[in-house]
Short mmCIF file of C-alpha atoms and ligand atoms in Angstrom, two decimals:
data_model
loop_
_atom_site.label_atom_id
_atom_site.label_comp_id
_atom_site.label_asym_id
_atom_site.label_seq_id
_atom_site.Cartn_x
_atom_site.Cartn_y
_atom_site.Cartn_z
CA MET A 42 99.64 105.56 137.33
CA GLU A 43 103.28 104.95 138.09
CA MET A 44 105.05 103.19 135.24
CA HIS A 45 108.01 100.85 135.47
CA PHE A 46 110.40 100.48 132.57
CA TYR A 47 112.49 97.60 131.36
CA LYS A 48 116.03 98.27 130.18
CA ASN A 49 114.77 98.04 126.62
CA GLU A 50 112.06 100.66 127.22
CA LYS A 51 109.18 98.20 127.31
CA ILE A 52 106.33 99.62 129.36
CA ILE A 53 105.33 97.40 132.25
CA LYS A 54 101.83 97.83 133.59
CA PRO A 55 102.04 96.75 137.24
CA ASN A 56 98.47 95.45 137.34
CA ALA A 57 98.37 93.76 133.96
CA MET A 58 96.85 90.28 134.12
CA TYR A 59 98.78 88.94 131.14
CA ASP A 60 102.25 89.26 129.72
CA TYR A 61 100.85 89.10 126.18
CA LEU A 62 97.58 89.91 124.51
CA VAL A 63 97.66 87.97 121.24
CA VAL A 64 95.27 89.50 118.71
CA GLY A 65 94.32 86.74 116.27
CA SER A 66 94.34 82.98 116.76
CA GLY A 67 95.72 82.06 113.31
CA LEU A 68 98.93 80.05 113.05
CA PHE A 69 101.10 83.06 113.91
CA GLY A 70 99.13 83.84 117.06
CA CYS A 71 98.95 80.15 118.04
CA VAL A 72 102.70 79.56 117.65
CA PHE A 73 103.63 82.76 119.49
CA ALA A 74 101.24 82.00 122.36
CA TYR A 75 102.46 78.40 122.63
CA GLU A 76 106.11 79.46 122.72
CA ALA A 77 105.48 82.27 125.20
CA ALA A 78 103.47 79.98 127.49
CA LYS A 79 106.28 77.42 127.30
CA ARG A 80 108.56 80.16 128.66
CA GLY A 81 106.23 80.71 131.60
CA LYS A 82 104.46 83.78 130.19
CA ARG A 83 100.77 84.45 130.67
CA CYS A 84 98.89 84.90 127.40
CA LEU A 85 95.40 85.86 126.40
CA VAL A 86 94.51 85.08 122.80
CA ILE A 87 91.52 86.85 121.27
CA ASP A 88 89.85 86.40 117.90
CA LYS A 89 86.98 88.25 116.29
CA ARG A 90 85.77 85.00 114.73
CA GLU A 91 83.73 82.43 116.64
CA HIS A 92 86.47 79.82 116.31
CA ALA A 93 90.22 79.65 116.78
CA GLY A 94 92.79 78.73 114.12
CA GLY A 95 92.35 81.55 111.61
CA ASN A 96 92.27 80.47 107.99
CA VAL A 97 93.35 76.89 108.63
CA HIS A 98 90.20 76.17 110.66
CA CYS A 99 88.07 73.20 109.53
CA ASP A 100 84.35 72.57 110.07
CA GLU A 101 83.29 68.96 110.43
CA ILE A 102 80.41 68.24 108.03
CA GLU A 103 79.16 64.67 107.37
CA GLY A 104 82.27 63.38 109.14
CA ILE A 105 84.52 65.29 106.69
CA ASN A 106 87.00 68.01 107.68
CA VAL A 107 85.92 70.91 105.49
CA HIS A 108 88.62 73.53 104.94
CA LYS A 109 86.35 76.45 105.72
CA TYR A 110 88.66 79.08 104.22
CA GLY A 111 89.92 77.24 101.16
CA ALA A 112 92.17 74.26 100.49
CA HIS A 113 95.17 74.14 102.83
CA ILE A 114 98.02 71.78 102.03
CA PHE A 115 101.00 71.85 104.33
CA HIS A 116 104.41 71.71 102.65
CA THR A 117 107.91 72.65 103.72
CA ASN A 118 111.56 71.99 103.01
CA ASP A 119 112.50 72.72 106.58
CA ARG A 120 112.95 69.64 108.75
CA GLU A 121 112.65 71.66 111.95
CA ILE A 122 109.24 73.06 110.95
CA TRP A 123 108.04 69.63 109.78
CA ASP A 124 109.06 68.05 113.10
CA TYR A 125 107.46 70.95 114.96
CA VAL A 126 104.01 70.47 113.38
CA ASN A 127 104.27 66.68 113.62
CA SER A 128 104.88 67.00 117.36
CA PHE A 129 101.28 68.23 117.66
CA VAL A 130 99.58 66.02 115.07
CA GLU A 131 100.69 63.33 112.66
CA PHE A 132 100.49 64.23 108.97
CA ASN A 133 99.25 61.93 106.20
CA ARG A 134 100.88 61.31 102.80
CA TYR A 135 98.55 63.56 100.77
CA THR A 136 100.30 65.04 97.73
CA ASN A 137 98.61 67.92 96.01
CA SER A 138 98.07 67.25 92.28
CA PRO A 139 95.38 69.62 91.07
CA LEU A 140 93.79 69.46 87.65
CA ALA A 141 92.94 72.44 85.49
CA ASN A 142 89.69 72.51 83.52
CA PHE A 143 89.81 74.73 80.43
CA GLU A 144 86.89 74.58 78.01
CA GLY A 145 85.96 71.13 79.27
CA GLN A 146 89.45 69.63 78.81
CA LEU A 147 91.47 68.51 81.80
CA TYR A 148 95.17 69.30 82.20
CA ASN A 149 97.60 68.30 84.94
CA LEU A 150 99.15 70.91 87.19
CA PRO A 151 101.71 72.15 87.92
CA PHE A 152 103.05 72.60 84.39
CA ASN A 153 104.92 69.37 83.64
CA MET A 154 105.41 66.71 80.95
CA ASN A 155 101.84 65.45 81.45
CA THR A 156 100.50 68.96 80.74
CA PHE A 157 102.77 69.35 77.71
CA TYR A 158 101.63 65.98 76.35
CA GLN A 159 97.97 66.87 76.89
CA LEU A 160 98.46 70.18 75.07
CA TRP A 161 100.79 69.28 72.23
CA LYS A 162 101.21 65.49 72.26
CA VAL A 163 104.96 66.00 72.83
CA LYS A 164 106.53 63.04 74.61
CA THR A 165 110.09 64.05 75.42
CA PRO A 166 111.54 66.95 77.39
CA GLU A 167 113.42 68.14 74.28
CA GLU A 168 110.20 68.35 72.26
CA ALA A 169 108.46 70.19 75.08
CA LYS A 170 111.34 72.64 75.53
CA ALA A 171 111.45 73.33 71.80
CA LYS A 172 107.69 73.99 71.72
CA ILE A 173 107.85 76.37 74.68
CA GLN A 174 111.00 78.06 73.36
CA SER A 175 109.30 78.77 70.04
CA GLN A 176 106.53 80.60 71.89
CA ILE A 177 108.92 82.49 74.15
CA ASN A 178 111.00 83.68 71.21
CA GLN A 179 108.00 85.35 69.58
CA ASN A 180 107.45 87.36 72.76
CA LYS A 181 111.00 88.09 73.84
CA SER A 182 111.10 91.21 75.96
CA GLY A 183 114.13 90.96 78.26
CA VAL A 184 113.67 90.68 82.02
CA PRO A 185 109.98 89.99 82.82
CA ALA A 186 108.41 93.13 84.27
CA ASN A 187 105.04 91.69 85.27
CA LEU A 188 103.16 88.42 85.76
CA GLU A 189 102.21 88.09 82.09
CA GLU A 190 105.79 88.48 80.87
CA GLN A 191 107.06 86.17 83.58
CA ALA A 192 104.51 83.47 82.78
CA ILE A 193 105.16 83.57 79.03
CA SER A 194 108.91 83.45 79.59
CA LEU A 195 108.46 80.29 81.70
CA VAL A 196 105.84 78.31 79.77
CA GLY A 197 105.06 80.09 76.51
CA THR A 198 101.85 81.55 75.15
CA ASP A 199 99.61 78.43 74.85
CA ILE A 200 99.78 77.65 78.55
CA TYR A 201 99.59 81.32 79.44
CA TYR A 202 96.34 81.86 77.55
CA LYS A 203 94.72 78.55 78.51
CA LEU A 204 95.81 77.96 82.07
CA ILE A 205 97.14 81.22 83.55
CA LYS A 206 95.64 84.44 82.25
CA GLY A 207 91.95 83.73 82.97
CA TYR A 208 92.60 82.18 86.37
CA THR A 209 95.00 84.93 87.43
CA GLU A 210 92.84 87.83 86.34
CA LYS A 211 89.72 86.55 88.11
CA GLN A 212 91.73 85.58 91.20
CA TRP A 213 93.34 89.00 91.56
CA GLY A 214 90.70 91.21 89.87
CA ARG A 215 93.51 92.88 87.94
CA ALA A 216 95.18 92.52 84.54
CA ALA A 217 98.14 90.13 84.59
CA ILE A 218 100.33 92.96 83.30
CA ASP A 219 99.59 94.84 86.55
CA LEU A 220 100.61 91.99 88.84
CA PRO A 221 104.02 91.16 90.33
CA THR A 222 106.11 88.33 88.87
CA PHE A 223 106.57 86.44 92.16
CA ILE A 224 102.95 85.23 92.18
CA ILE A 225 103.48 82.91 89.22
CA LYS A 226 106.95 81.88 90.34
CA ARG A 227 105.21 80.01 93.19
CA LEU A 228 104.35 77.25 90.71
CA PRO A 229 106.99 74.74 89.58
CA VAL A 230 107.62 74.11 85.86
CA ARG A 231 109.00 70.62 85.31
CA TYR A 232 110.24 68.56 82.42
CA THR A 233 109.36 65.29 84.15
CA TYR A 234 106.04 63.44 84.41
CA ASP A 235 105.50 64.62 87.99
CA ASN A 236 102.16 66.10 89.05
CA ASN A 237 103.24 67.09 92.57
CA TYR A 238 102.22 70.76 92.98
CA PHE A 239 105.10 71.45 95.35
CA ASP A 240 108.84 70.92 95.18
CA ASP A 241 109.19 70.69 98.95
CA ARG A 242 110.58 67.64 100.70
CA TYR A 243 107.72 67.33 103.21
CA GLN A 244 103.99 67.57 102.48
CA GLY A 245 100.71 66.36 103.94
CA ILE A 246 97.48 67.06 105.78
CA PRO A 247 97.12 66.66 109.57
CA ILE A 248 95.39 63.33 110.26
CA GLY A 249 92.09 64.38 111.79
CA GLY A 250 92.32 67.93 110.46
CA TYR A 251 94.06 71.25 111.12
CA ASN A 252 92.05 71.91 114.28
CA LYS A 253 94.17 69.28 115.98
CA LEU A 254 97.25 71.35 115.24
CA THR A 255 95.82 74.65 116.47
CA LYS A 256 94.17 73.01 119.50
CA GLY A 257 97.53 71.46 120.39
CA LEU A 258 99.24 74.83 120.14
CA LEU A 259 96.59 76.55 122.23
CA ALA A 260 96.24 73.83 124.90
CA GLY A 261 96.15 75.41 128.36
CA ILE A 262 96.07 78.96 126.96
CA GLU A 263 93.16 81.31 127.59
CA VAL A 264 91.31 82.09 124.35
CA LYS A 265 88.38 84.50 123.96
CA LEU A 266 86.40 84.23 120.76
CA GLY A 267 84.05 86.74 119.15
CA VAL A 268 86.19 89.62 120.46
CA ASP A 269 87.22 92.30 117.96
CA TYR A 270 90.30 94.12 119.20
CA PHE A 271 89.18 97.39 117.61
CA GLU A 272 85.84 97.37 119.39
CA ASP A 273 87.44 97.37 122.85
CA ARG A 274 90.95 98.49 122.18
CA GLU A 275 91.83 100.43 125.34
CA PRO A 276 90.37 97.97 127.89
CA LEU A 277 92.04 95.09 126.04
CA ASN A 278 95.38 96.93 125.92
CA SER A 279 95.23 97.44 129.67
CA LEU A 280 95.05 93.68 130.26
CA ALA A 281 98.58 92.92 129.05
CA ASN A 282 102.11 94.29 129.06
CA GLN A 283 102.69 93.54 125.41
CA ILE A 284 100.60 92.95 122.33
CA VAL A 285 101.11 90.49 119.51
CA PHE A 286 99.06 91.84 116.64
CA THR A 287 98.20 89.62 113.67
CA GLY A 288 95.31 91.62 112.17
CA ASN A 289 95.41 94.19 109.35
CA ILE A 290 98.29 96.60 109.91
CA ASP A 291 96.53 99.53 108.21
CA GLN A 292 93.55 99.12 110.53
CA TYR A 293 95.90 99.11 113.54
CA TYR A 294 96.91 102.63 112.51
CA ASN A 295 93.36 103.66 111.73
CA TYR A 296 94.15 103.75 107.99
CA LYS A 297 96.08 106.99 108.56
CA PHE A 298 98.06 106.73 105.31
CA GLY A 299 95.15 105.13 103.41
CA LYS A 300 93.75 101.62 102.98
CA LEU A 301 95.84 98.70 101.80
CA GLU A 302 94.14 96.52 99.20
CA TYR A 303 93.39 92.87 99.83
CA ARG A 304 91.64 90.21 97.81
CA SER A 305 88.64 88.52 99.36
CA LEU A 306 86.91 85.20 98.68
CA ARG A 307 83.43 83.75 98.96
CA PHE A 308 83.00 80.04 99.58
CA GLU A 309 79.95 78.06 98.49
CA HIS A 310 79.77 74.66 100.20
CA THR A 311 77.49 71.89 98.84
CA ILE A 312 76.83 68.45 100.31
CA TYR A 313 76.30 65.75 97.67
CA ASP A 314 74.61 62.45 98.43
CA GLN A 315 77.32 60.48 96.65
CA GLN A 316 80.71 59.10 97.61
CA ASN A 317 82.95 60.70 95.06
CA TYR A 318 82.03 63.85 93.13
CA GLN A 319 85.10 64.88 91.15
CA GLY A 320 87.75 62.26 91.91
CA ASN A 321 90.36 64.78 93.03
CA ALA A 322 90.70 67.23 95.92
CA VAL A 323 91.30 70.32 93.76
CA ILE A 324 90.15 71.23 90.25
CA ASN A 325 90.98 74.71 88.93
CA TYR A 326 88.72 76.43 86.41
CA THR A 327 90.98 78.58 84.32
CA GLU A 328 88.45 80.27 82.01
CA GLN A 329 87.86 83.89 82.95
CA HIS A 330 84.07 83.82 82.50
CA ILE A 331 83.56 81.00 85.04
CA PRO A 332 83.18 83.01 88.24
CA TYR A 333 84.93 80.58 90.58
CA THR A 334 88.60 79.60 90.52
CA ARG A 335 88.53 76.15 92.09
CA THR A 336 86.29 73.35 93.30
CA ILE A 337 87.52 71.50 96.37
CA GLU A 338 86.32 68.02 97.36
CA HIS A 339 87.54 67.93 100.94
CA LYS A 340 87.34 64.21 101.72
CA HIS A 341 90.18 63.49 99.28
CA PHE A 342 92.65 65.38 101.50
CA GLU A 343 92.25 62.57 104.03
CA PHE A 344 91.33 59.70 101.66
CA GLY A 345 87.81 59.75 103.15
CA LYS A 346 85.33 56.93 102.54
CA GLN A 347 82.20 58.64 103.90
CA ASP A 348 78.87 58.05 102.10
CA LYS A 349 78.43 61.75 101.31
CA THR A 350 80.84 64.37 100.06
CA VAL A 351 81.31 68.12 100.52
CA VAL A 352 82.41 70.27 97.61
CA THR A 353 83.36 73.95 97.84
CA LYS A 354 83.45 76.49 95.06
CA GLU A 355 85.88 79.36 95.65
CA PHE A 356 84.78 82.73 94.24
CA PRO A 357 87.34 85.58 94.28
CA GLU A 358 85.90 88.93 95.31
CA GLU A 359 86.90 92.55 95.66
CA TRP A 360 87.70 93.32 99.30
CA ASN A 361 86.17 96.01 101.51
CA PRO A 362 86.49 96.46 105.31
CA GLU A 363 83.28 94.45 105.87
CA LYS A 364 84.78 91.39 104.19
CA GLU A 365 87.55 88.99 105.18
CA ALA A 366 90.98 89.96 103.86
CA TYR A 367 92.53 86.79 102.42
CA TYR A 368 95.33 87.86 100.11
CA PRO A 369 97.52 90.97 100.29
CA VAL A 370 97.86 92.55 96.85
CA ASN A 371 101.63 93.04 96.78
CA ASP A 372 101.83 95.39 93.79
CA ALA A 373 104.00 98.53 93.70
CA LYS A 374 101.32 100.90 95.01
CA ASN A 375 100.37 98.75 98.00
CA THR A 376 103.98 97.89 98.78
CA GLU A 377 104.84 101.58 99.02
CA LEU A 378 101.89 102.16 101.36
CA TYR A 379 102.71 99.10 103.46
CA LEU A 380 106.29 100.32 103.97
CA LYS A 381 104.93 103.48 105.61
CA TYR A 382 102.93 101.40 108.08
CA LYS A 383 105.89 99.10 108.61
CA GLU A 384 108.06 102.07 109.54
CA LEU A 385 105.53 103.09 112.19
CA SER A 386 105.29 99.54 113.49
CA GLU A 387 109.07 99.40 113.97
CA GLN A 388 108.84 102.30 116.38
CA GLU A 389 106.49 100.42 118.72
CA SER A 390 108.28 99.13 121.80
CA ASN A 391 105.61 96.81 123.13
CA VAL A 392 103.75 95.58 120.06
CA ILE A 393 104.90 92.67 117.90
CA PHE A 394 103.42 92.55 114.40
CA GLY A 395 103.29 89.19 112.65
CA GLY A 396 101.41 87.05 110.15
CA ARG A 397 99.89 87.46 106.72
CA LEU A 398 97.81 90.51 107.51
CA ALA A 399 100.14 92.43 109.82
CA GLU A 400 103.19 91.83 107.60
CA TYR A 401 101.09 92.22 104.43
CA LYS A 402 102.83 89.24 102.90
CA TYR A 403 101.65 86.28 100.80
CA TYR A 404 102.94 83.76 103.35
CA ASP A 405 102.24 80.02 103.33
CA MET A 406 101.66 78.14 106.58
CA HIS A 407 105.22 76.88 106.96
CA GLN A 408 106.52 80.41 106.39
CA ILE A 409 104.18 81.78 109.05
CA ILE A 410 105.40 79.17 111.52
CA GLY A 411 109.02 79.90 110.59
CA SER A 412 108.49 83.62 110.99
CA ALA A 413 106.72 83.22 114.35
CA LEU A 414 109.50 80.98 115.68
CA LYS A 415 112.10 83.50 114.49
CA LYS A 416 110.28 86.38 116.15
CA VAL A 417 110.03 84.36 119.36
CA LYS A 418 113.80 83.76 119.35
CA THR A 419 114.61 87.44 118.78
CA HIS A 420 112.02 88.60 121.26
CA PHE A 421 113.20 86.33 124.04
CA SER A 422 116.84 87.06 123.04
CA GLU A 423 117.71 83.39 122.60
P1 FAD B 300 95.15 84.18 109.75
O1 FAD B 300 94.99 82.71 109.65
O2 FAD B 300 94.42 85.05 108.80
O3 FAD B 300 94.76 84.59 111.24
C1 FAD B 300 94.54 85.91 111.63
C2 FAD B 300 93.46 85.87 112.69
O4 FAD B 300 93.35 87.18 113.27
C3 FAD B 300 92.10 85.53 112.12
O5 FAD B 300 91.54 84.43 112.82
C4 FAD B 300 91.29 86.80 112.33
O6 FAD B 300 89.92 86.55 112.63
C5 FAD B 300 91.99 87.43 113.50
N1 FAD B 300 91.82 88.88 113.58
C6 FAD B 300 92.09 89.78 112.59
N2 FAD B 300 91.78 91.01 113.02
C7 FAD B 300 91.32 90.89 114.29
C8 FAD B 300 90.81 91.81 115.24
N3 FAD B 300 90.69 93.11 114.95
N4 FAD B 300 90.41 91.35 116.46
C9 FAD B 300 90.49 90.02 116.75
N5 FAD B 300 90.94 89.11 115.86
C10 FAD B 300 91.35 89.53 114.66
N6 FAD B 300 99.18 78.07 103.01
C11 FAD B 300 99.82 76.87 102.77
O7 FAD B 300 100.89 76.64 103.33
N7 FAD B 300 99.25 75.95 101.95
C12 FAD B 300 98.05 76.14 101.33
O8 FAD B 300 97.58 75.28 100.59
C13 FAD B 300 97.38 77.39 101.56
N8 FAD B 300 96.19 77.62 100.96
C14 FAD B 300 95.55 78.80 101.21
C15 FAD B 300 94.33 79.02 100.59
C16 FAD B 300 93.63 80.20 100.82
C17 FAD B 300 92.31 80.42 100.15
C18 FAD B 300 94.20 81.20 101.68
C19 FAD B 300 93.47 82.49 101.92
C20 FAD B 300 95.42 80.98 102.30
C21 FAD B 300 96.12 79.78 102.07
N9 FAD B 300 97.34 79.52 102.68
C22 FAD B 300 97.99 78.33 102.43
C23 FAD B 300 97.98 80.51 103.59
C24 FAD B 300 97.63 80.28 105.07
O9 FAD B 300 96.25 80.39 105.25
C25 FAD B 300 98.36 81.34 105.89
O10 FAD B 300 99.74 81.30 105.68
C26 FAD B 300 98.12 81.23 107.40
O11 FAD B 300 96.92 80.65 107.75
C27 FAD B 300 98.20 82.63 107.96
O12 FAD B 300 98.18 82.63 109.36
P2 FAD B 300 98.06 84.02 110.12
O13 FAD B 300 98.08 83.71 111.58
O14 FAD B 300 99.03 84.99 109.59
O15 FAD B 300 96.65 84.63 109.64
N1 UDP B 301 97.72 80.13 88.78
C1 UDP B 301 97.23 80.08 87.48
N2 UDP B 301 96.52 78.98 87.10
C2 UDP B 301 96.29 77.95 87.91
C3 UDP B 301 96.79 77.99 89.23
C4 UDP B 301 97.50 79.12 89.63
O1 UDP B 301 97.41 81.01 86.72
O2 UDP B 301 95.62 76.97 87.49
C5 UDP B 301 98.47 81.35 89.17
C6 UDP B 301 97.55 82.41 89.78
O3 UDP B 301 98.06 83.68 89.43
C7 UDP B 301 97.71 82.16 91.26
C8 UDP B 301 99.19 81.82 91.34
O4 UDP B 301 99.43 81.03 90.16
O5 UDP B 301 97.37 83.30 92.02
C9 UDP B 301 99.61 81.04 92.55
O6 UDP B 301 98.87 79.85 92.62
P1 UDP B 301 98.64 79.07 93.97
O7 UDP B 301 97.96 77.79 93.66
O8 UDP B 301 99.94 79.02 94.69
O9 UDP B 301 97.62 80.06 94.71
P2 UDP B 301 96.95 80.01 96.17
O10 UDP B 301 96.71 78.55 96.49
O11 UDP B 301 97.92 80.68 97.10
O12 UDP B 301 95.69 80.78 95.98
#
């Protein structure tokens, strides 16, 4: 077949039905497709799941939006991204303030004056700082080299052993000394009585659920569900001039350098015939021997008043190719492997890689949207 070439070497298939085949209907795929369609491009979005939206998808159960793939709280410091999501759906005033349960005692998260009071009965920031400092001094080891050292240097040993070590090691299936420091730096440490889990200026849950956001982004765009790219790769490739790939990057290259490691999760949903089960949307269980990390009572994300309630237990699991990949494990070994795949991906002229799985990055929703919008701008040379 005769090929035509763009100036920038992009291969144009004269009979292609679409400008873009978007593999994956998560937030990255949705934003890219929306922006491309806005620029007059024809897109086909496919997803191997039976629904669109990726990990932000909600199932409606008993009139409650159940976060099917774990609690999702939108937060950002970026006004442009906040306005962008609010142009599709209005957000409520939900503020995430999880509790931690350790040996039957409840503690406020993130680590703040309430937590310090609950642990040590200290009432002032000075007292709290002195207490933490005394525990850091005993363990002084220079620049933190791993999650354990980082955590102790931030909050001392009491909090580390009660609220971090057990949770972290079951969540990641690895010793805290084998994990990167950035994972724990996600959490604020505050010397004020402020239980807001995030420091960001904007935060909330879409009123009516996340599906409103993804449906808004995909309005008017062709979406095919239950289609695994790898099961029909060549015919699917022939449908479009360019591909936007948001699946696992190692799978895209047939695992040629080896498999990247991910962390998987199992969710156990229970309907209770009562209005209010735990009084808070998120409770973390920080003891290592309790097999789940959190219990989520979904109605509280939207201040629901339904007669029943749905509660989800989140069990971390080892990943294998038959399971869903939820978290990239960004340790040294996997980072080195990922960089090899990344190098290959940079040589592709008509494939755009984006999102948590294709960029192998522990991205939050606002970061995914930011990264998709940035890629759109570069791609369309704006
Ligand atoms: P995904 O949502 O994973 O979408 C990728 C899509 O590609 C999936 O639908 C998948 O089925 C599809 N796909 C993959 N391979 C193929 C294939 N071969 N063929 C066809 N389709 C394919 N972020 C926050 O900001 N706040 C939170 O509170 C928060 N909580 C989270 C809790 C959990 C438990 C998890 C796992 C993540 C959380 N996140 C949170 C992160 C958030 O989910 C992600 O940033 C975002 O959803 C990623 O979007 P994505 O498009 O990159 O990936
Ligand atoms: N973490 C912890 N104890 C907690 C909550 C979090 O030790 O009660 C640690 C754990 O290592 C976790 C990391 O902090 O992986 C980041 O927490 P976050 O709530 O941001 O995780 P996510 O919601 O992305 O799973």
